[in-house]
Coordinates of C-alpha atoms and ligand atoms in Angstrom, one line a residue:
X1 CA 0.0 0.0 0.0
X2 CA 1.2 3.7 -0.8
X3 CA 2.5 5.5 1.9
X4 CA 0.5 9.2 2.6
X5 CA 1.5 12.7 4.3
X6 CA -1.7 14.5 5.3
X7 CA -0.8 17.8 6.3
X8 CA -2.6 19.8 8.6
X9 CA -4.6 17.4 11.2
X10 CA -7.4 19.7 11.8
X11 CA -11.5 19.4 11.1
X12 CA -10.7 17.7 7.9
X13 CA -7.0 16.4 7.8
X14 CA -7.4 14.2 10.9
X15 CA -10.6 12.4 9.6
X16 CA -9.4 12.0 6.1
X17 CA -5.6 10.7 7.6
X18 CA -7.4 7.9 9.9
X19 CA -9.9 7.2 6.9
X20 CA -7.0 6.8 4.5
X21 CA -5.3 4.1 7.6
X22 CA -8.6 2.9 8.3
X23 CA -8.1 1.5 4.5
X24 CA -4.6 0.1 4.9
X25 CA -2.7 3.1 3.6
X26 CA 0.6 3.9 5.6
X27 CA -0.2 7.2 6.9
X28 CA 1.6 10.0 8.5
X29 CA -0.3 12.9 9.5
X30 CA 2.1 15.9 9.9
X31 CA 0.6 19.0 12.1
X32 CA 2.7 22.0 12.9
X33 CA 1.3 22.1 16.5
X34 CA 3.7 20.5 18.5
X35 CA 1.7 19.2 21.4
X36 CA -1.3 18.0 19.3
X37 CA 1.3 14.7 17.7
X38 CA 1.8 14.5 21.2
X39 CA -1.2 14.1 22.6
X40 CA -2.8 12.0 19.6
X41 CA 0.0 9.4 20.4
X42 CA -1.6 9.4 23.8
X43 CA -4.5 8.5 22.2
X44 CA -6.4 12.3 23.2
X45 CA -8.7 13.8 20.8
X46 CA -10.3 16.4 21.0
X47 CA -13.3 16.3 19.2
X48 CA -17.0 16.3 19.6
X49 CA -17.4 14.9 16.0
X50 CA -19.3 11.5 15.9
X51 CA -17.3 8.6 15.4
X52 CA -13.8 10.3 15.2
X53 CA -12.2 9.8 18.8
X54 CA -12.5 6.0 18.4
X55 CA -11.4 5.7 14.8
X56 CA -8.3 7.9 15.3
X57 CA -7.0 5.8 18.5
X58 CA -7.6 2.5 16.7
X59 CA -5.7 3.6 13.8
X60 CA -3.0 5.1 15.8
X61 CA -2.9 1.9 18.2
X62 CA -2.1 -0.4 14.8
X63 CA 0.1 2.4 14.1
X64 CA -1.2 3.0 10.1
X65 CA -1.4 6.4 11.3
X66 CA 1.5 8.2 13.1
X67 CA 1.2 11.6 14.1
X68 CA 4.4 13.8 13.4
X69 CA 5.3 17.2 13.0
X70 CA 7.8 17.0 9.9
X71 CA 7.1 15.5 6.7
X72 CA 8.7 12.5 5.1
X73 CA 9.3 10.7 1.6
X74 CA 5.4 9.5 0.7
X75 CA 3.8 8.7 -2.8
X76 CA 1.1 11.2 -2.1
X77 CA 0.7 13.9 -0.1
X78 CA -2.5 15.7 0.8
X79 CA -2.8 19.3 1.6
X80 CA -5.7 20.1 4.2
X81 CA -4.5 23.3 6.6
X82 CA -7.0 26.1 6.8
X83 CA -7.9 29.5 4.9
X84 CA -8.4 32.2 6.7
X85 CA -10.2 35.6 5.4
X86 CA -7.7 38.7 6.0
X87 CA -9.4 41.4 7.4
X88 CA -9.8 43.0 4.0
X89 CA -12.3 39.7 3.1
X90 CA -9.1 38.2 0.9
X91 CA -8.0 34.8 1.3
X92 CA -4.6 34.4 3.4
X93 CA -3.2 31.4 1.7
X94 CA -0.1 31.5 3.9
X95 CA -0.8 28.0 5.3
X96 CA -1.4 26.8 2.0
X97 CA 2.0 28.1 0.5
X98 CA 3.8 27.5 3.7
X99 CA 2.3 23.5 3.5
X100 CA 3.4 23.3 -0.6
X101 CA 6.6 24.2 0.4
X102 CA 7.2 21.9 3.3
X103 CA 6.3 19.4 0.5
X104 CA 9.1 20.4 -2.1
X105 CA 12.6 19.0 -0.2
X106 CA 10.6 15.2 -0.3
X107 CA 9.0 15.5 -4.1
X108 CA 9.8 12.6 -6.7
X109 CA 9.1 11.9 -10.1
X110 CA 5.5 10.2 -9.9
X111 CA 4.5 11.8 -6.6
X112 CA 0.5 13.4 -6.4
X113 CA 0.1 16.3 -4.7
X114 CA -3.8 17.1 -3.2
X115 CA -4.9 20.0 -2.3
X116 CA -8.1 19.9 0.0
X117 CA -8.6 23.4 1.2
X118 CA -10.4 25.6 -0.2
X119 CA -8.9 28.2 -2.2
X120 CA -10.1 31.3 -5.0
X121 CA -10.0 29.9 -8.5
X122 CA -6.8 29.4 -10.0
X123 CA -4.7 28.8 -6.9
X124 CA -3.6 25.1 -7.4
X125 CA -2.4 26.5 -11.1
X126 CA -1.2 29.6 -10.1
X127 CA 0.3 29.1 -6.9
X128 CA 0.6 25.8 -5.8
X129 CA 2.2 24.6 -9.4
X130 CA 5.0 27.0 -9.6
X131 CA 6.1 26.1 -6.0
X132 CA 6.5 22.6 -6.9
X133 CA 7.9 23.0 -9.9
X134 CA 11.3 25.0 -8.3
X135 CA 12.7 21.7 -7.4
X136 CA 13.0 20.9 -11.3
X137 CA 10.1 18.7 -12.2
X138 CA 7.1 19.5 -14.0
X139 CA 3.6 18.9 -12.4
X140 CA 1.2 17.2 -14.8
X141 CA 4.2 15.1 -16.7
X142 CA 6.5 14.5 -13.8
X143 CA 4.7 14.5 -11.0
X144 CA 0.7 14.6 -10.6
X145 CA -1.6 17.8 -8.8
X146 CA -4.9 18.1 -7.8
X147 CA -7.6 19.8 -6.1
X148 CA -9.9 17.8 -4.3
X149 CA -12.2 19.5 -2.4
X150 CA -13.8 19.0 0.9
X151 CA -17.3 18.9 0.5
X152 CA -18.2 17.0 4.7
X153 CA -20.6 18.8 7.3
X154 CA -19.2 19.4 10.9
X155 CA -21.3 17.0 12.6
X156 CA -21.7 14.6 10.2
X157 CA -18.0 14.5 8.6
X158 CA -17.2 10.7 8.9
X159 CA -20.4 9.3 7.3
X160 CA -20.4 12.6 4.5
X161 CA -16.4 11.5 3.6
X162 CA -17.2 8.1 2.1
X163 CA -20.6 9.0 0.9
X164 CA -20.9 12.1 -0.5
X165 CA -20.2 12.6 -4.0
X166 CA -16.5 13.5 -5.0
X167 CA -15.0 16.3 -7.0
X168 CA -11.6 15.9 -8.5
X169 CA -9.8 19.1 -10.4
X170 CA -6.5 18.0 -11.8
X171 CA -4.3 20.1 -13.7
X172 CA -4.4 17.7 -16.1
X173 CA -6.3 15.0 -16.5
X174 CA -3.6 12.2 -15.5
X175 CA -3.4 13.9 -12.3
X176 CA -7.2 13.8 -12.0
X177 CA -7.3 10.3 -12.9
X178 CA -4.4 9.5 -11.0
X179 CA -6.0 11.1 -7.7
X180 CA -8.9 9.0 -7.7
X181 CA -7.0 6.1 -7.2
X182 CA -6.5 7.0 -3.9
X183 CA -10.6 8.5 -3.3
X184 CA -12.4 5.5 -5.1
X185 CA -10.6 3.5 -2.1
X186 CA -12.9 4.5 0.6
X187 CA -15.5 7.1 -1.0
X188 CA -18.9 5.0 -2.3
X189 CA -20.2 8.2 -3.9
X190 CA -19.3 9.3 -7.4
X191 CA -16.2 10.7 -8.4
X192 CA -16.5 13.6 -11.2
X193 CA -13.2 14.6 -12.6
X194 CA -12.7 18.2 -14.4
X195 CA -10.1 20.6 -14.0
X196 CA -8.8 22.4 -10.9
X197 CA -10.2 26.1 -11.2
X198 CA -13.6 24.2 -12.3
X199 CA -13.3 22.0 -9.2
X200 CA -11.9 25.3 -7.0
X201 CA -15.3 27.3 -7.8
X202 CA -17.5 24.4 -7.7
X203 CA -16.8 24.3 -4.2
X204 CA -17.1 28.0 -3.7
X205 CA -20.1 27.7 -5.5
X206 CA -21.8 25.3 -3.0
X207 CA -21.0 27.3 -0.2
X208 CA -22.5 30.6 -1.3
X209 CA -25.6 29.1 -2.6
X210 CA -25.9 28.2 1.2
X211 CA -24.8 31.2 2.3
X212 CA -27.3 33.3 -0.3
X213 CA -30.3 31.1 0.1
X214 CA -29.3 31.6 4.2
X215 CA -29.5 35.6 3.6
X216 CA -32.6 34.7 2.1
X217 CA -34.3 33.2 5.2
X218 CA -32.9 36.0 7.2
X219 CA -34.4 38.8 4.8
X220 CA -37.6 37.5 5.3
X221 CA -37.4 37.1 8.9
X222 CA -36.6 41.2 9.1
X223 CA -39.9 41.7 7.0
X224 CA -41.9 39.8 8.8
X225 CA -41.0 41.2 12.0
X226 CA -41.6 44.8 10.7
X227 CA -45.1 43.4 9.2
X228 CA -45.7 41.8 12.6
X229 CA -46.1 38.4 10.9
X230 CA -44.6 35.1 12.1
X231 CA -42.0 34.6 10.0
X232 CA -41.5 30.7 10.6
X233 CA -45.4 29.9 10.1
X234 CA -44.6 31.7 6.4
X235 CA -41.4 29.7 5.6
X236 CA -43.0 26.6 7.2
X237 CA -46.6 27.1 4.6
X238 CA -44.5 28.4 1.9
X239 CA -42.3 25.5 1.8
X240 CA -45.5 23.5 0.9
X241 CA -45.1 24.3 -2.0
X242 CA -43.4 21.6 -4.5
X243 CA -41.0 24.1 -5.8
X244 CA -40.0 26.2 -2.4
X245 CA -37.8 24.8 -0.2
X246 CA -36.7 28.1 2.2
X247 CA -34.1 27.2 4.8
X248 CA -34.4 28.6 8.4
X249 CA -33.4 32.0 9.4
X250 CA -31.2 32.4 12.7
X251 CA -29.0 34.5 14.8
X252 CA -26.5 34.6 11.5
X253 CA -23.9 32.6 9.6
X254 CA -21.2 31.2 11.1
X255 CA -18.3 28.4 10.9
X256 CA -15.1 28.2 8.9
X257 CA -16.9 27.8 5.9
X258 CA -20.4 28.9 4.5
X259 CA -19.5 32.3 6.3
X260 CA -16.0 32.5 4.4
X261 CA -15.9 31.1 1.0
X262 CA -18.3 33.5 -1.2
X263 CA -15.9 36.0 -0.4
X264 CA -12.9 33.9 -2.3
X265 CA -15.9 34.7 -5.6
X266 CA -16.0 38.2 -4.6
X267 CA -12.0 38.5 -4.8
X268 CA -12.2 37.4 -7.6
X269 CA -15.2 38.9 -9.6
X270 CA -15.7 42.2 -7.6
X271 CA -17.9 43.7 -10.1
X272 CA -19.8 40.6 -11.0
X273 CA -20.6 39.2 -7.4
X274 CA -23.8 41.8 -5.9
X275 CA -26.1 39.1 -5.1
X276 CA -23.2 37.3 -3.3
X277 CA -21.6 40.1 -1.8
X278 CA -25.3 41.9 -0.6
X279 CA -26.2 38.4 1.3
X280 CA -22.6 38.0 2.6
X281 CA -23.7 41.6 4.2
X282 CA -27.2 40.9 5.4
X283 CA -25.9 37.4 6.8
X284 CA -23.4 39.4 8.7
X285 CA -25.5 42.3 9.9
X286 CA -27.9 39.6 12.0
X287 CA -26.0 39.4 15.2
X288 CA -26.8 43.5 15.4
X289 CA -30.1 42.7 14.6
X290 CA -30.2 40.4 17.9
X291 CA -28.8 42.3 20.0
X292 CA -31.4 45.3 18.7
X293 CA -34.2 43.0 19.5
X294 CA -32.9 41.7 22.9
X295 CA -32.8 45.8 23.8
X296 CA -36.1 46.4 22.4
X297 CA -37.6 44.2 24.5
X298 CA -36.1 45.0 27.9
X299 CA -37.0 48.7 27.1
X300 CA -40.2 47.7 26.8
X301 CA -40.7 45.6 29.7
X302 CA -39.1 48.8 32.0
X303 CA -36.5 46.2 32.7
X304 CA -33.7 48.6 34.6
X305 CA -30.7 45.6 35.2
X306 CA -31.6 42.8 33.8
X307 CA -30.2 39.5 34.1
X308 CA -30.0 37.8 30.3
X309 CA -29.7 34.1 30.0
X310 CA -27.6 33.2 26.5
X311 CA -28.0 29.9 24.9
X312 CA -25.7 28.7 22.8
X313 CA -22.2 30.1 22.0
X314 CA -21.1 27.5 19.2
X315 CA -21.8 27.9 15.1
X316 CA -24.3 25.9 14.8
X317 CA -25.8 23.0 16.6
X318 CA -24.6 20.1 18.0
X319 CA -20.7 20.7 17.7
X320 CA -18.1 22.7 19.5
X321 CA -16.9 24.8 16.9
X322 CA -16.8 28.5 17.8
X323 CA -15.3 30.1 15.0
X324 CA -17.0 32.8 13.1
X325 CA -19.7 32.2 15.5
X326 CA -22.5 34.7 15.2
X327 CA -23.7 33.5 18.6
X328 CA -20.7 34.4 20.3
X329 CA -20.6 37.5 18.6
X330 CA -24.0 38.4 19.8
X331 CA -22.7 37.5 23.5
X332 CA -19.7 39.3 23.0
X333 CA -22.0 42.8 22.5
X334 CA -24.4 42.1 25.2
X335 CA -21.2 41.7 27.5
X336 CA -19.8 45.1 26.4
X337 CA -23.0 47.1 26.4
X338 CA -22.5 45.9 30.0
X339 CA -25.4 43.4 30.8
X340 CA -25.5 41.3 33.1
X341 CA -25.3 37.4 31.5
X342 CA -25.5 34.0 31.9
X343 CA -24.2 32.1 28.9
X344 CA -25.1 28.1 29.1
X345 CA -23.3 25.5 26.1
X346 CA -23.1 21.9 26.9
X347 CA -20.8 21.4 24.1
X348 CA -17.9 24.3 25.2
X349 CA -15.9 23.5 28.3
X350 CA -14.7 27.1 28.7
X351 CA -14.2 30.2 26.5
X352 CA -11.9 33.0 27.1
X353 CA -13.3 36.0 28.6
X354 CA -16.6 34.4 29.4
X355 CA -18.0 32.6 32.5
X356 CA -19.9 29.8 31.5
X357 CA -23.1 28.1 33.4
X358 CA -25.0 25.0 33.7
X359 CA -28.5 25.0 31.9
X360 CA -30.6 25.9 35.5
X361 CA -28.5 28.3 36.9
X362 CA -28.7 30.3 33.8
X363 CA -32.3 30.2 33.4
X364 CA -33.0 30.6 37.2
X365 CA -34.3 34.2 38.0
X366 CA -33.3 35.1 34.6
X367 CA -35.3 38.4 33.2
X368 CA -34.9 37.4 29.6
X369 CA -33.5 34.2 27.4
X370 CA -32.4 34.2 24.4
X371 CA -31.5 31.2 22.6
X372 CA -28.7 31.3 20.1
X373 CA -28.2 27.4 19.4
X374 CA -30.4 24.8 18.7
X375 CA -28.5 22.1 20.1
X376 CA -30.3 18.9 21.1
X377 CA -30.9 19.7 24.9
X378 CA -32.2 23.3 23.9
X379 CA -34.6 22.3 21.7
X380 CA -36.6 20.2 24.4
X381 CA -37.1 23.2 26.4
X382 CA -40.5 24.1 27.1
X383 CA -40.9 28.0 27.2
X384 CA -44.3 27.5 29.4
X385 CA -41.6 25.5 32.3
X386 CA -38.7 28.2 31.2
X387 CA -41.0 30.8 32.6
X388 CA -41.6 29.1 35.6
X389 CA -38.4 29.4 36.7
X390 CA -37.3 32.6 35.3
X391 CA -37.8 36.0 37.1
X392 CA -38.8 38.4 33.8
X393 CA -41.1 36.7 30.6
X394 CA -38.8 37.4 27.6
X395 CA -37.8 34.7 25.6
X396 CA -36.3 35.5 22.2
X397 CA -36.0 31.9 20.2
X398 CA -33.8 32.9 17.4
X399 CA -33.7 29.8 16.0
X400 CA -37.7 29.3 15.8
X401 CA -37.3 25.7 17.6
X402 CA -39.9 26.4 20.4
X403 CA -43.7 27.1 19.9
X404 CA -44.9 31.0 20.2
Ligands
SAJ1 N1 -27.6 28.2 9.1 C1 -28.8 29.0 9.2 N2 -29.9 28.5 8.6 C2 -30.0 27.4 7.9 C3 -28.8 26.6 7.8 C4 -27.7 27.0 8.4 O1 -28.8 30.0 9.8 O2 -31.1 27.0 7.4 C5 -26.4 28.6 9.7 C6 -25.8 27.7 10.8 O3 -26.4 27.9 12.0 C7 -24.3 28.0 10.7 C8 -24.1 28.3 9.3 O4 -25.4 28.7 8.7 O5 -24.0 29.1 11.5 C9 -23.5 27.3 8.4 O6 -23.9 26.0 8.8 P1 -24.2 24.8 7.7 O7 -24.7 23.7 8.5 O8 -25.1 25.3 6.7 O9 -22.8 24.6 7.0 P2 -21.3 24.4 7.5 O10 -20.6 25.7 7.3 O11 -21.2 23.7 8.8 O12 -20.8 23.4 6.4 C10 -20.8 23.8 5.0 C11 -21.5 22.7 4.2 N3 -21.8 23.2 2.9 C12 -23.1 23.0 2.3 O13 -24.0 22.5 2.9 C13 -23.2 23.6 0.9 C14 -20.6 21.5 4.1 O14 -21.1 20.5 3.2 C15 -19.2 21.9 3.6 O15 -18.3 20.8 3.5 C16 -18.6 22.9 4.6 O16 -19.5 24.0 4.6 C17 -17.2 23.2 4.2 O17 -16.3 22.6 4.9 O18 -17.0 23.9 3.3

């Protein structure tokens, strides 16, 4: 069996390196975090992803994947570190360039090199090509490169890595081909092959439609509270209809990913991107829009120091994930308007800056709750109990999980 470098051991390295072992491969999963080889050798992981923590410590136990922080000579080696937005909403592909070159001392003729993360159009081309090709040897002929990319939902990102369809960009079709050798060993989807910038804004592409159909929802839910109409009873008759499928409004978008990528289109095509671009913006304005309401109320309930129970600090639901969190953000304004809080997530152990509290001592003589996340636990709430055991009687679902 080959032997494969996965660089960058993070949401999706470390399930695709102990997927790739899991099938027999000779792995080694290279992370420039020192302690985190460490500690996966001790068999710690640190994940609230189904399935993960058990699969990575049998595969490191029969030792088919061993954690390391330097590279070595491999037949293949997959690129899976993160990008970042700059503050300027441009990709920083410095862990990208910074992983391509850690690759270039161990390159040989017949080598593939994969590149998962998510990059603007052109990048595996324009960027990652030239790179590899200072040592001497020319990718597509000498040695093969791809972009593959990740396409798995936090939460669900073991069972959506074998199942989920596949695309495969090669720069040219030998290395495309050549790619899915390695794919078609564990993934029982189909595996479409095309080119890399085809395969680099297909995946952009996915995202944004989220992210737009998501600005959507939330556009609708700002009408219908100016109308003073229920905006989930609309979305949930609408969808009746064969053809309209709306997806659910909320406190905002958030994560790594759908909150990130359409702005890789919008570097690209500034002038061509409004519809992307405007929903990026009304997306991002929804945490304000929160906060407003959260105000509005206590105003109007003559509330003078009220005690505000926050559910929910992660992305989304059911995982631990904080970044880009619009929840978090929310909590983070609330905190420096200076309320007073309680913030409750069963899935965090601590946050920085916050103190965190079980489920009943943050509902407990609380004036007003807000929930943020539907996890599991929140969702089987009852607000006719949650008043019970409140002090105030405003409850601001911004998820639309509990009946009004
Ligand atoms: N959200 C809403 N309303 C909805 C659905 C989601 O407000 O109806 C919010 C969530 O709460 C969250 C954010 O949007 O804050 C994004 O969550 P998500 O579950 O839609 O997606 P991600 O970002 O966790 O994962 C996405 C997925 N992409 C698509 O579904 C098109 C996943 O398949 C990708 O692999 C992943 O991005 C990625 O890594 O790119």
């Amino acid at each position: 069996m080959k032997k494969i470098c996965v660089i960058g051991l993070g949401y999706i390295g470390l399930p695709t390196a102990s997927i790739l072992a899991k099938q027999g491969f000779k792995v080694v999963g290279v992370d420039v975090k020192k302690d985190l080889a460490k500690k996966l050798k001790r068999g710690q992981v640190d994940t609230s992803e189904p399935g993960l923590e058990i699969q990575v410590k049998t595969v490191i136990k029969s030792g088919t994947l061993q954690p390391k922080t330097e590279l070595e000579p491999a037949e293949v080696f997959i690129i899976c570190v993160p990008t970042p937005l700059t503050d300027d909403h441009k990709a920083d592909l410095s862990y990208v360039k910074d992983a391509t070159e850690s690759i270039l001392p161990y390159l040989r003729k017949n080598n593939l090199v994969i590149l998962e993360s998510t990059v603007p159009p052109g990048t595996t081309r324009e960027i990652l090509a030239p790179i590899l090709e200072t040592n001497g040897l020319e990718a597509g002929k000498d040695f093969y490169l791809a972009h593959c990319p990740e396409r798995v939902l936090p939460g669900r990102i073991l069972k959506e890595l074998v199942e989920n369809d596949r695309i495969i960009g090669g720069i040219n079709l030998r290395s495309a081909q050549v790619a899915k050798e390695i794919y078609q060993t564990f993934v029982t989807g189909e595996i479409y092959l095309t080119d890399s910038e085809t395969a680099e804004m297909t995946k952009l592409v996915e995202n944004s439609f989220r992210d737009v159909n998501i600005a959507f929802a939330n556009e609708l839910s700002r009408i219908c509270d100016h109308l003073d109409v229920d905006v989930w009873e609309v979305i949930g008759l609408a969808n009746k209809h064969p053809r309209v499928n709306i997806l659910s409004p909320g406190p905002g978008v958030g994560g790594h990913c759908t909150a990130v990528d359409p702005w890789f289109i919008v570097q690209k095509a500034p002038q061509e991107t409004q519809l992307i671009k405007t929903s990026r913006e009304i997306n991002e304005s929804m945490p304000d829009c929160v906060v407003e309401k959260v105000e509005k109320a206590i105003k109007q309930a003559g509330i003078k120091e009220p005690i505000i129970a926050c559910l929910g600090i992660t992305y989304k639901a059911d995982v631990d994930d904080l970044r880009e969190s619009p929840a978090l953000k929310i909590v983070g304004k609330l905190k420096d308007k200076g309320y007073s809080l309680r913030v409750c997530d069963p899935y965090v152990k601590d946050c920085i800056g916050l103190d965190l509290f079980a489920l009943e001592e943050a509902i407990n003589g609380a004036d007003c709750v807000v929930l943020l996340v539907n996890h599991k636990n929140f969702k089987k709430l009852n607000p006719a109990q949650l008043l019970k055991e409140m002090r105030g009687n405003i409850i601001i679902d911004t998820r639309g999980v509990w009946p009004s």
